[in-house]
Coordinates of C-alpha atoms in Angstrom, one line a residue:
P1 CA 91.5 96.7 120.7
Q2 CA 93.7 99.5 119.3
R3 CA 92.1 101.8 116.8
Y4 CA 93.9 102.6 113.5
D5 CA 93.7 105.1 110.8
W6 CA 93.2 102.6 108.0
K7 CA 95.5 104.4 105.6
S8 CA 98.5 104.6 107.9
S9 CA 100.8 101.7 108.7
C10 CA 98.8 99.4 106.4
E11 CA 101.7 98.5 104.1
T12 CA 102.7 94.9 103.3
W13 CA 106.4 95.3 103.7
S14 CA 107.2 91.6 103.6
V15 CA 105.8 88.3 102.4
A16 CA 107.3 84.8 103.0
F17 CA 106.7 81.1 102.2
S18 CA 107.9 78.5 104.6
P19 CA 110.8 76.4 103.3
E20 CA 108.7 73.4 102.6
G21 CA 105.8 75.5 101.2
A22 CA 103.1 74.6 103.7
W23 CA 102.6 78.1 105.1
F24 CA 102.4 81.6 103.8
A25 CA 102.9 84.7 105.9
W26 CA 102.5 88.4 105.2
S27 CA 102.8 91.6 107.2
Q28 CA 99.2 92.7 106.7
G29 CA 99.7 96.1 108.2
H30 CA 98.5 97.5 111.5
C31 CA 101.0 95.4 113.5
V32 CA 99.4 92.2 112.3
V33 CA 101.0 89.1 110.6
K34 CA 98.7 86.6 108.9
L35 CA 99.7 83.0 108.8
I36 CA 97.9 81.0 106.1
P37 CA 98.1 77.2 105.4
W38 CA 99.1 76.7 101.7
P39 CA 97.7 75.9 99.2
L40 CA 94.9 78.5 99.6
R41 CA 91.3 77.4 99.3
E42 CA 89.2 78.9 96.5
A43 CA 87.2 80.9 99.1
E44 CA 90.3 82.5 100.4
L45 CA 91.5 83.5 97.0
C46 CA 88.3 85.5 96.4
K47 CA 87.2 87.0 99.6
T48 CA 85.0 89.6 98.0
S49 CA 82.6 87.0 96.7
E50 CA 79.9 85.4 98.8
R51 CA 81.2 82.1 100.2
K52 CA 78.6 79.5 99.5
S53 CA 80.7 76.6 100.6
R54 CA 81.5 77.9 104.0
G55 CA 80.7 74.6 105.8
G56 CA 82.8 72.6 103.4
K57 CA 85.8 74.9 104.1
G58 CA 85.3 74.4 107.8
E59 CA 85.3 70.7 107.5
A60 CA 88.5 70.7 105.4
R61 CA 90.1 72.9 108.0
S62 CA 89.2 70.6 110.9
R63 CA 90.5 67.6 109.0
G64 CA 93.7 69.2 108.0
A65 CA 94.5 70.6 111.5
A66 CA 96.4 73.6 110.1
K67 CA 94.4 76.7 110.6
E68 CA 94.9 80.4 109.7
K69 CA 96.5 82.4 112.5
T70 CA 96.8 86.1 113.3
L71 CA 99.9 87.2 115.2
E72 CA 99.5 90.5 117.1
C73 CA 103.0 91.9 117.1
G74 CA 102.3 95.2 118.8
Q75 CA 104.5 97.2 116.3
I76 CA 104.6 97.7 112.5
V77 CA 106.1 94.6 111.0
W78 CA 108.8 95.1 108.3
G79 CA 110.6 91.8 107.9
L80 CA 109.6 88.1 108.0
A81 CA 111.6 84.9 107.8
F82 CA 110.7 81.2 108.3
S83 CA 113.0 78.4 109.5
A84 CA 112.4 74.8 110.5
W85 CA 113.2 73.9 114.1
P86 CA 115.0 70.5 114.2
A87 CA 112.8 67.8 115.8
A88 CA 115.5 67.0 118.3
G89 CA 115.4 70.5 119.8
A90 CA 118.7 72.2 120.3
G91 CA 119.3 74.5 123.3
G92 CA 117.2 75.0 126.3
L93 CA 114.0 76.0 124.6
E94 CA 112.1 73.3 122.6
P95 CA 108.8 74.3 120.9
A96 CA 106.2 71.6 121.3
C97 CA 105.9 69.8 118.0
A98 CA 102.7 68.1 117.2
G99 CA 103.1 64.4 116.3
G100 CA 106.9 64.6 116.6
L101 CA 107.2 66.6 113.4
P102 CA 109.8 69.3 113.0
C103 CA 108.6 72.6 114.2
L104 CA 108.4 75.7 112.1
V105 CA 109.3 79.2 113.5
L106 CA 108.6 82.6 112.1
A107 CA 110.8 85.6 112.9
T108 CA 109.2 89.1 112.7
G109 CA 111.2 92.3 112.5
L110 CA 109.5 95.2 114.2
N111 CA 109.3 99.0 114.1
D112 CA 110.9 99.5 117.5
G113 CA 114.0 97.3 116.8
Q114 CA 112.6 94.1 118.4
I115 CA 112.6 90.7 116.7
K116 CA 109.8 88.4 117.8
V117 CA 110.1 84.7 117.0
W118 CA 106.9 82.7 116.9
E119 CA 106.1 79.0 116.8
V120 CA 103.9 78.6 113.7
Q121 CA 101.7 75.6 114.7
T122 CA 100.6 77.1 118.1
G123 CA 101.1 80.8 117.4
H124 CA 103.1 81.1 120.7
L125 CA 105.8 83.7 121.2
L126 CA 109.2 82.0 121.7
F127 CA 111.7 84.8 121.7
S128 CA 112.0 88.6 121.9
L129 CA 115.4 89.5 120.6
L130 CA 116.6 92.9 121.8
G131 CA 119.6 94.9 120.5
H132 CA 118.7 97.0 117.4
R133 CA 117.9 100.6 118.1
D134 CA 115.7 101.2 115.0
V135 CA 113.4 99.5 112.6
V136 CA 114.4 95.9 111.7
R137 CA 113.9 96.1 108.0
D138 CA 114.8 92.5 106.9
L139 CA 115.5 89.0 108.3
S140 CA 117.3 86.0 106.9
F141 CA 117.7 82.5 108.4
A142 CA 120.6 80.3 107.4
P143 CA 119.1 77.7 105.0
N144 CA 120.9 74.8 106.6
G145 CA 118.6 74.7 109.6
S146 CA 121.2 75.8 112.1
L147 CA 118.8 78.5 113.5
I148 CA 121.3 81.3 112.8
L149 CA 119.3 84.4 112.1
V150 CA 120.6 87.6 110.5
S151 CA 118.7 90.9 110.9
A152 CA 119.2 94.1 109.0
S153 CA 118.2 97.4 110.6
R154 CA 117.8 101.1 110.1
D155 CA 120.4 101.5 112.9
K156 CA 122.9 100.8 110.1
T157 CA 124.0 97.4 111.5
L158 CA 123.4 93.7 110.9
R159 CA 123.1 91.4 113.9
V160 CA 123.6 87.7 114.0
W161 CA 121.5 85.6 116.4
D162 CA 121.7 81.9 117.4
L163 CA 118.2 80.6 118.3
S164 CA 119.6 77.3 119.3
R165 CA 121.4 79.1 122.1
D166 CA 118.3 80.9 123.5
G167 CA 118.5 83.7 121.0
R168 CA 122.0 84.8 121.9
Q169 CA 123.5 87.6 119.9
V170 CA 126.6 86.2 118.1
Q171 CA 127.9 89.2 116.2
V172 CA 127.2 92.8 115.2
L173 CA 128.2 93.7 111.6
S174 CA 129.1 97.3 111.1
G175 CA 130.1 98.8 107.7
H176 CA 127.1 100.5 106.3
V177 CA 126.6 104.3 106.7
Q178 CA 122.9 104.3 105.7
W179 CA 119.8 102.4 106.7
V180 CA 120.2 98.7 105.8
Y181 CA 117.3 97.6 103.6
C182 CA 117.9 93.9 102.9
C183 CA 120.1 90.9 103.8
S184 CA 120.4 87.5 102.1
I185 CA 122.3 84.4 103.2
S186 CA 123.7 82.2 100.4
P187 CA 122.1 78.7 100.1
D188 CA 125.5 77.1 100.9
C189 CA 125.6 79.3 104.1
S190 CA 129.1 80.7 103.2
M191 CA 128.2 84.3 102.4
L192 CA 125.9 87.1 103.5
C193 CA 125.0 90.0 101.2
S194 CA 123.6 93.2 102.7
V195 CA 122.4 96.4 100.9
A196 CA 121.6 99.8 102.3
G197 CA 120.8 103.3 101.0
E198 CA 124.2 103.3 99.3
K199 CA 125.5 102.6 95.8
S200 CA 127.4 99.5 96.9
A201 CA 126.5 96.1 98.3
L202 CA 128.5 94.5 101.1
L203 CA 129.5 90.8 101.0
W204 CA 130.3 89.1 104.3
S205 CA 131.7 85.8 105.3
M206 CA 129.2 83.7 107.3
R207 CA 132.1 81.7 108.8
S208 CA 134.2 84.6 110.2
Y209 CA 131.6 87.4 110.1
T210 CA 134.1 89.6 108.3
L211 CA 133.7 91.8 105.3
I212 CA 134.8 90.0 102.1
R213 CA 134.3 92.9 99.5
R214 CA 132.2 95.8 98.4
L215 CA 130.3 95.4 95.2
E216 CA 130.5 98.7 93.3
G217 CA 128.5 99.4 90.1
H218 CA 125.1 100.9 90.9
Q219 CA 124.3 104.6 90.4
S220 CA 121.8 104.9 93.3
S221 CA 120.7 103.3 96.5
V222 CA 120.7 99.4 96.4
V223 CA 117.5 98.1 98.0
S224 CA 117.2 94.4 97.5
C225 CA 119.5 91.3 96.9
D226 CA 119.2 87.6 96.5
F227 CA 121.4 84.6 95.8
S228 CA 120.8 81.9 93.2
P229 CA 119.8 78.5 94.5
D230 CA 123.4 77.2 93.8
S231 CA 125.0 80.2 95.4
A232 CA 126.9 80.9 92.2
L233 CA 125.1 84.2 91.4
L234 CA 124.1 87.2 93.3
V235 CA 121.6 89.8 92.1
T236 CA 121.2 93.3 93.5
A237 CA 118.3 95.8 92.6
S238 CA 118.6 99.6 92.9
Y239 CA 116.7 102.8 92.7
D240 CA 118.8 103.4 89.5
A241 CA 116.3 101.0 87.8
C242 CA 118.9 98.3 87.2
V243 CA 119.5 94.8 88.4
I244 CA 123.1 93.7 88.4
M245 CA 124.0 90.1 88.3
W246 CA 127.4 89.3 90.1
D247 CA 129.7 86.5 90.6
P248 CA 130.0 86.7 94.4
Y249 CA 133.3 84.9 94.5
T250 CA 135.2 87.2 92.2
G251 CA 133.1 90.4 92.5
E252 CA 132.7 90.5 88.7
Q253 CA 129.6 92.0 87.1
L254 CA 128.1 89.4 84.7
R255 CA 125.0 91.2 83.4
T256 CA 122.9 94.3 83.9
L257 CA 119.1 94.2 83.4
R258 CA 117.6 97.6 82.8
H259 CA 114.0 98.5 83.6
V260 CA 112.7 100.5 80.7
P261 CA 109.0 101.7 80.4
L262 CA 106.8 99.0 78.8
H263 CA 105.1 101.7 76.6
S264 CA 107.2 104.6 75.5
A265 CA 104.0 106.6 75.0
L266 CA 103.3 106.5 78.7
D267 CA 104.0 109.8 80.3
Y268 CA 105.9 109.4 83.5
S269 CA 106.3 113.2 84.0
G270 CA 110.0 112.9 83.8
E271 CA 110.3 111.6 87.4
V272 CA 113.7 110.0 88.1
H273 CA 112.3 107.2 90.3
T274 CA 109.4 106.0 88.2
S275 CA 111.2 102.7 87.6
S276 CA 112.9 102.5 90.9
L277 CA 113.2 98.9 92.0
R278 CA 111.8 97.6 95.2
S279 CA 112.5 93.9 95.2
V280 CA 114.2 91.1 93.3
C281 CA 114.2 87.3 93.9
F282 CA 115.4 84.2 92.1
S283 CA 113.1 81.4 91.1
P284 CA 113.6 78.0 92.9
E285 CA 115.3 76.3 90.0
G286 CA 117.5 79.3 89.3
L287 CA 116.4 80.1 85.7
Y288 CA 114.2 83.1 86.3
L289 CA 114.2 86.4 88.3
A290 CA 111.2 88.4 89.4
T291 CA 111.4 92.2 90.0
V292 CA 108.9 94.7 91.4
A293 CA 109.4 98.3 90.4
D294 CA 107.6 101.7 90.9
D295 CA 106.5 101.8 87.3
R296 CA 103.5 99.6 88.3
L297 CA 104.9 96.4 86.8
L298 CA 105.9 93.0 88.0
R299 CA 108.5 91.6 85.6
I300 CA 109.8 88.1 85.1
W301 CA 113.2 87.7 83.5
A302 CA 114.9 84.6 82.0
L303 CA 118.5 84.2 83.1
E304 CA 119.8 84.0 79.5
L305 CA 117.8 87.0 78.1
R306 CA 118.2 90.8 78.6
S307 CA 114.5 91.6 78.4
P308 CA 111.6 90.4 80.5
V309 CA 109.7 87.3 79.3
A310 CA 106.5 88.3 81.2
F311 CA 104.8 91.4 82.7
A312 CA 102.0 91.9 85.1
P313 CA 100.4 95.2 86.1
M314 CA 100.5 95.9 89.9
T315 CA 100.2 99.1 91.7
N316 CA 102.4 100.2 94.7
G317 CA 104.3 96.9 94.8
L318 CA 106.8 96.6 97.7
C319 CA 108.1 93.0 97.8
C320 CA 108.0 89.7 96.0
M321 CA 108.8 86.1 96.7
Y322 CA 108.7 82.8 94.7
F323 CA 106.8 79.8 96.1
P324 CA 109.6 77.3 97.0
H325 CA 108.4 74.7 94.5
G326 CA 107.9 77.2 91.7
G327 CA 104.9 78.2 89.6
F328 CA 103.7 81.1 91.9
I329 CA 105.0 84.5 93.0
A330 CA 103.6 86.4 96.0
T331 CA 103.7 90.2 96.0
G332 CA 102.9 92.7 98.7
T333 CA 101.7 96.3 98.2
R334 CA 101.4 99.6 100.0
D335 CA 97.6 99.0 100.4
G336 CA 98.2 96.0 102.8
H337 CA 97.2 93.5 100.1
V338 CA 99.0 90.4 99.0
Q339 CA 98.6 89.1 95.4
F340 CA 99.5 85.7 93.9
W341 CA 100.7 85.4 90.3
T342 CA 101.3 82.4 88.1
A343 CA 104.9 82.2 87.0
P344 CA 106.5 80.3 84.1
R345 CA 107.1 76.7 84.9
V346 CA 110.1 75.1 83.2
L347 CA 111.8 71.8 83.2
S348 CA 115.5 72.4 83.8
S349 CA 117.8 71.1 81.1
L350 CA 120.2 68.4 82.1
K351 CA 123.0 70.9 81.4
H352 CA 121.6 73.4 83.9
L353 CA 120.9 70.6 86.5
C354 CA 124.6 69.5 86.2
R355 CA 125.8 73.1 86.6
K356 CA 123.6 73.7 89.6
A357 CA 124.7 70.4 91.2
L358 CA 128.4 71.3 90.7
R359 CA 128.2 74.9 91.7
T360 CA 126.4 74.0 95.0
F361 CA 129.8 72.9 96.3
L362 CA 132.4 74.4 93.9
T363 CA 133.5 78.0 94.0
T364 CA 134.3 80.0 90.9
Y365 CA 138.0 79.6 91.5
Q366 CA 137.7 75.8 92.0
V367 CA 135.8 75.6 88.7
L368 CA 138.5 77.6 86.9
A369 CA 141.1 75.3 88.3
L370 CA 139.5 72.2 86.8
P371 CA 141.3 70.5 83.9
I372 CA 138.3 70.9 81.5
P373 CA 137.7 72.9 78.3
R374 CA 137.4 76.7 78.5
K375 CA 133.9 76.7 77.1
L376 CA 132.8 74.3 79.8
K377 CA 134.3 76.5 82.5
E378 CA 132.5 79.5 81.0
F379 CA 129.2 77.6 81.2
L380 CA 129.8 76.5 84.7
T381 CA 130.6 80.0 85.8
Y382 CA 127.5 81.6 84.1
R383 CA 129.7 83.5 81.6
T384 CA 128.0 82.2 78.4
F385 CA 124.8 84.2 78.4

């Protein structure tokens, strides 16, 4: 067993829920990824207390078949992404699926530029994808189950891989001049957003793998991005302490959310980066945003409002992700911990459900071309808030 200085390389750089919400993974630090069946048992939520029902937990585990796993990756893990593997396996490699159920795979981006892809149920290594020459900082699977994987690296490139073709490298996307921090594929699988240590975000076509446009508006490095569930909105978070909401089809800035100190009396010693953002993500229904910043706060924003609707104190936050069915947010910290927070639950209005359903397959330009009243067009293109 390797020996580690506990304080070095212990950061939780990434957390992830599987698409159906049955598994949770986090880069625990020290080259280890933990895979935990969800929902968590009470004993797992409070590891510091003495477990009096240890036997009961074991019985539940044996009945449920899903068991906690530890993946030894051999390198510091920076990025995580889940994808379902179709039951009728594509390509030459077919993971063994228990009971004929679709398999689940987890991709891990490593410090040396490797991407290791694991089969979740067995913990077996399926692929080692080689090509990047520096840290693989983020990973994103196409949400349509096509097994297309996009990786973002400190070597200033993004690479597209096809796991259904034995992990073949499909494309190398070059355009950034700094480390690439984050990548996100739109839910309709038409666009890819990537952000680096630059003031602009790049929007790519997932059909032709060409650059669509640069999104200019931030005053400092952009570090995180995410698409809304209907693909109609894109949010980017920056060290300039702002989140910008974009229309990805037109490149228009729709709204800016500014991170101001919760208490003006707090002394932040005049540091420029006290509110620097680390991560931003949409809620599953598309009505909320969560952000993690260096001012020791997790914020939740409602789409229609310009100020947060909820705060939570957290120190050294690095990443956040919503549970796929809503109600929870997972955050990772520099200390190698993961924390779970309750998030506002809301019943979407019929208006929002209709907008979401329409925008899932209509672009902004197609909406604007519809023979409907102007106010309805503004609502459908998120220009009424």
